Amino acid sequence: DEVRASFTLMKGTKLNLLLIFAPLALVGSKTGLLGEFQCFCFAGLALIPCAERLSYVTERVAEQSNETFGSLLTATFGNAPELLISSAALRSGYYRVVQLTLLG
């Protein structure tokens, strides 16, 4: 039953087709077949369905909890994709990009 629920969760949207870009970005980066820009774009495309599913799961958990905890959960995990991209930018030395992202 848990396997079926997980499968239903993953096939819930056509955005999940973008997940194919994750291994392409990894292989392209490790082998040098793709440039940094292409790897960044592929990784960004693969992040879209992950962010959508995280939002979906967070909303479902928030519905089952009290209003305060649900709001805190949504606010915390709603910024997870930005946190991932910002941490990658910081590791690569793009400090100004992160500063401008935080300013909005």
GROMACS .gro file of N, CA, C and O in nm, residues 56-104:
model
  196
   56TYR      N    1   0.356   2.018  -0.260
   56TYR     CA    2   0.237   1.935  -0.249
   56TYR      C    3   0.234   1.859  -0.117
   56TYR      O    4   0.134   1.859  -0.045
   57VAL      N    5   0.345   1.795  -0.084
   57VAL     CA    6   0.352   1.717   0.040
   57VAL      C    7   0.340   1.808   0.161
   57VAL      O    8   0.271   1.775   0.258
   58THR      N    9   0.404   1.923   0.156
   58THR     CA   10   0.397   2.018   0.267
   58THR      C   11   0.253   2.064   0.290
   58THR      O   12   0.207   2.072   0.404
   59GLU      N   13   0.181   2.091   0.182
   59GLU     CA   14   0.041   2.131   0.195
   59GLU      C   15  -0.044   2.020   0.255
   59GLU      O   16  -0.132   2.045   0.337
   60ARG      N   17  -0.019   1.896   0.213
   60ARG     CA   18  -0.096   1.783   0.267
   60ARG      C   19  -0.069   1.764   0.415
   60ARG      O   20  -0.160   1.738   0.493
   61VAL      N   21   0.057   1.777   0.456
   61VAL     CA   22   0.090   1.765   0.598
   61VAL      C   23   0.030   1.881   0.677
   61VAL      O   24  -0.022   1.863   0.787
   62ALA      N   25   0.034   1.999   0.619
   62ALA     CA   26  -0.022   2.117   0.686
   62ALA      C   27  -0.172   2.103   0.706
   62ALA      O   28  -0.226   2.150   0.807
   63GLU      N   29  -0.240   2.039   0.614
   63GLU     CA   30  -0.384   2.017   0.628
   63GLU      C   31  -0.416   1.926   0.747
   63GLU      O   32  -0.520   1.938   0.809
   64GLN      N   33  -0.324   1.833   0.777
   64GLN     CA   34  -0.347   1.736   0.884
   64GLN      C   35  -0.302   1.787   1.021
   64GLN      O   36  -0.324   1.720   1.121
   65SER      N   37  -0.237   1.901   1.024
   65SER     CA   38  -0.186   1.954   1.150
   65SER      C   39  -0.262   2.082   1.186
   65SER      O   40  -0.351   2.125   1.114
   66ASN      N   41  -0.221   2.142   1.298
   66ASN     CA   42  -0.288   2.267   1.336
   66ASN      C   43  -0.239   2.381   1.247
   66ASN      O   44  -0.140   2.369   1.176
   67GLU      N   45  -0.307   2.492   1.254
   67GLU     CA   46  -0.281   2.603   1.162
   67GLU      C   47  -0.142   2.663   1.180
   67GLU      O   48  -0.074   2.696   1.083
   68THR      N   49  -0.097   2.675   1.304
   68THR     CA   50   0.034   2.736   1.330
   68THR      C   51   0.146   2.649   1.276
   68THR      O   52   0.236   2.697   1.207
   69PHE      N   53   0.141   2.520   1.306
   69PHE     CA   54   0.245   2.429   1.258
   69PHE      C   55   0.243   2.419   1.106
   69PHE      O   56   0.347   2.416   1.041
   70GLY      N   57   0.124   2.416   1.049
   70GLY     CA   58   0.111   2.410   0.903
   70GLY      C   59   0.170   2.532   0.835
   70GLY      O   60   0.238   2.520   0.733
   71SER      N   61   0.147   2.649   0.891
   71SER     CA   62   0.203   2.772   0.835
   71SER      C   63   0.354   2.774   0.846
   71SER      O   64   0.425   2.815   0.753
   72LEU      N   65   0.405   2.731   0.961
   72LEU     CA   66   0.550   2.724   0.980
   72LEU      C   67   0.614   2.626   0.883
   72LEU      O   68   0.718   2.655   0.823
   73LEU      N   69   0.551   2.513   0.864
   73LEU     CA   70   0.602   2.411   0.771
   73LEU      C   71   0.603   2.464   0.628
   73LEU      O   72   0.702   2.448   0.556
   74THR      N   73   0.495   2.528   0.588
   74THR     CA   74   0.486   2.583   0.453
   74THR      C   75   0.591   2.692   0.430
   74THR      O   76   0.656   2.696   0.326
   75ALA      N   77   0.609   2.779   0.528
   75ALA     CA   78   0.707   2.886   0.514
   75ALA      C   79   0.849   2.831   0.511
   75ALA      O   80   0.934   2.882   0.438
   76THR      N   81   0.875   2.727   0.587
   76THR     CA   82   1.010   2.669   0.592
   76THR      C   83   1.044   2.596   0.463
   76THR      O   84   1.146   2.623   0.400
   77PHE      N   85   0.960   2.503   0.423
   77PHE     CA   86   0.992   2.422   0.306
   77PHE      C   87   0.958   2.491   0.175
   77PHE      O   88   1.000   2.446   0.069
   78GLY      N   89   0.884   2.600   0.179
   78GLY     CA   90   0.855   2.674   0.057
   78GLY      C   91   0.978   2.739  -0.002
   78GLY      O   92   0.985   2.769  -0.121
   79ASN      N   93   1.080   2.760   0.080
   79ASN     CA   94   1.203   2.824   0.035
   79ASN      C   95   1.316   2.725   0.010
   79ASN      O   96   1.430   2.766  -0.012
   80ALA      N   97   1.288   2.598   0.014
   80ALA     CA   98   1.393   2.496  -0.003
   80ALA      C   99   1.464   2.504  -0.139
   80ALA      O  100   1.587   2.496  -0.143
   81PRO      N  101   1.394   2.522  -0.251
   81PRO     CA  102   1.466   2.532  -0.379
   81PRO      C  103   1.561   2.651  -0.384
   81PRO      O  104   1.674   2.638  -0.434
   82GLU      N  105   1.517   2.764  -0.330
   82GLU     CA  106   1.604   2.881  -0.327
   82GLU      C  107   1.728   2.855  -0.241
   82GLU      O  108   1.838   2.898  -0.273
   83LEU      N  109   1.707   2.783  -0.130
   83LEU     CA  110   1.818   2.750  -0.043
   83LEU      C  111   1.920   2.660  -0.113
   83LEU      O  112   2.041   2.680  -0.102
   84LEU      N  113   1.871   2.563  -0.189
   84LEU     CA  114   1.962   2.473  -0.262
   84LEU      C  115   2.042   2.548  -0.367
   84LEU      O  116   2.163   2.530  -0.379
   85ILE      N  117   1.975   2.633  -0.443
   85ILE     CA  118   2.044   2.708  -0.548
   85ILE      C  119   2.142   2.807  -0.485
   85ILE      O  120   2.255   2.823  -0.533
   86SER      N  121   2.102   2.873  -0.377
   86SER     CA  122   2.190   2.969  -0.311
   86SER      C  123   2.313   2.901  -0.253
   86SER      O  124   2.424   2.954  -0.261
   87SER      N  125   2.297   2.783  -0.195
   87SER     CA  126   2.413   2.713  -0.139
   87SER      C  127   2.509   2.670  -0.249
   87SER      O  128   2.632   2.679  -0.232
   88ALA      N  129   2.457   2.628  -0.362
   88ALA     CA  130   2.544   2.593  -0.475
   88ALA      C  131   2.616   2.717  -0.528
   88ALA      O  132   2.735   2.711  -0.561
   89ALA      N  133   2.546   2.829  -0.533
   89ALA     CA  134   2.609   2.954  -0.580
   89ALA      C  135   2.717   3.000  -0.483
   89ALA      O  136   2.823   3.047  -0.525
   90LEU      N  137   2.692   2.986  -0.353
   90LEU     CA  138   2.792   3.025  -0.254
   90LEU      C  139   2.918   2.937  -0.265
   90LEU      O  140   3.030   2.987  -0.255
   91ARG      N  141   2.899   2.808  -0.284
   91ARG     CA  142   3.013   2.718  -0.299
   91ARG      C  143   3.095   2.751  -0.423
   91ARG      O  144   3.216   2.730  -0.426
   92SER      N  145   3.029   2.805  -0.525
   92SER     CA  146   3.098   2.839  -0.649
   92SER      C  147   3.154   2.981  -0.647
   92SER      O  148   3.216   3.024  -0.744
   93GLY      N  149   3.128   3.055  -0.540
   93GLY     CA  150   3.184   3.188  -0.528
   93GLY      C  151   3.099   3.300  -0.586
   93GLY      O  152   3.146   3.412  -0.603
   94TYR      N  153   2.973   3.274  -0.614
   94TYR     CA  154   2.884   3.376  -0.670
   94TYR      C  155   2.813   3.450  -0.557
   94TYR      O  156   2.691   3.445  -0.544
   95TYR      N  157   2.890   3.521  -0.477
   95TYR     CA  158   2.835   3.588  -0.360
   95TYR      C  159   2.737   3.698  -0.397
   95TYR      O  160   2.634   3.716  -0.333
   96ARG      N  161   2.768   3.772  -0.501
   96ARG     CA  162   2.681   3.883  -0.542
   96ARG      C  163   2.546   3.831  -0.591
   96ARG      O  164   2.443   3.894  -0.565
   97VAL      N  165   2.544   3.719  -0.659
   97VAL     CA  166   2.418   3.660  -0.706
   97VAL      C  167   2.329   3.626  -0.586
   97VAL      O  168   2.209   3.654  -0.586
   98VAL      N  169   2.389   3.567  -0.483
   98VAL     CA  170   2.313   3.531  -0.364
   98VAL      C  171   2.262   3.656  -0.294
   98VAL      O  172   2.148   3.661  -0.248
   99GLN      N  173   2.345   3.758  -0.285
   99GLN     CA  174   2.302   3.884  -0.222
   99GLN      C  175   2.182   3.943  -0.294
   99GLN      O  176   2.084   3.984  -0.232
  100LEU      N  177   2.189   3.948  -0.426
  100LEU     CA  178   2.079   4.005  -0.504
  100LEU      C  179   1.953   3.920  -0.496
  100LEU      O  180   1.842   3.971  -0.497
  101THR      N  181   1.971   3.788  -0.486
  101THR     CA  182   1.856   3.699  -0.471
  101THR      C  183   1.785   3.723  -0.339
  101THR      O  184   1.662   3.726  -0.332
  102LEU      N  185   1.862   3.743  -0.234
  102LEU     CA  186   1.804   3.768  -0.103
  102LEU      C  187   1.731   3.902  -0.096
  102LEU      O  188   1.633   3.917  -0.025
  103LEU      N  189   1.781   3.998  -0.173
  103LEU     CA  190   1.716   4.129  -0.175
  103LEU      C  191   1.585   4.129  -0.253
  103LEU      O  192   1.500   4.214  -0.235
  104GLY      N  193   1.569   4.030  -0.341
  104GLY     CA  194   1.444   4.016  -0.414
  104GLY      C  195   1.452   4.079  -0.547
  104GLY      O  196   1.369   4.108  -0.619
   0.00000   0.00000   0.00000
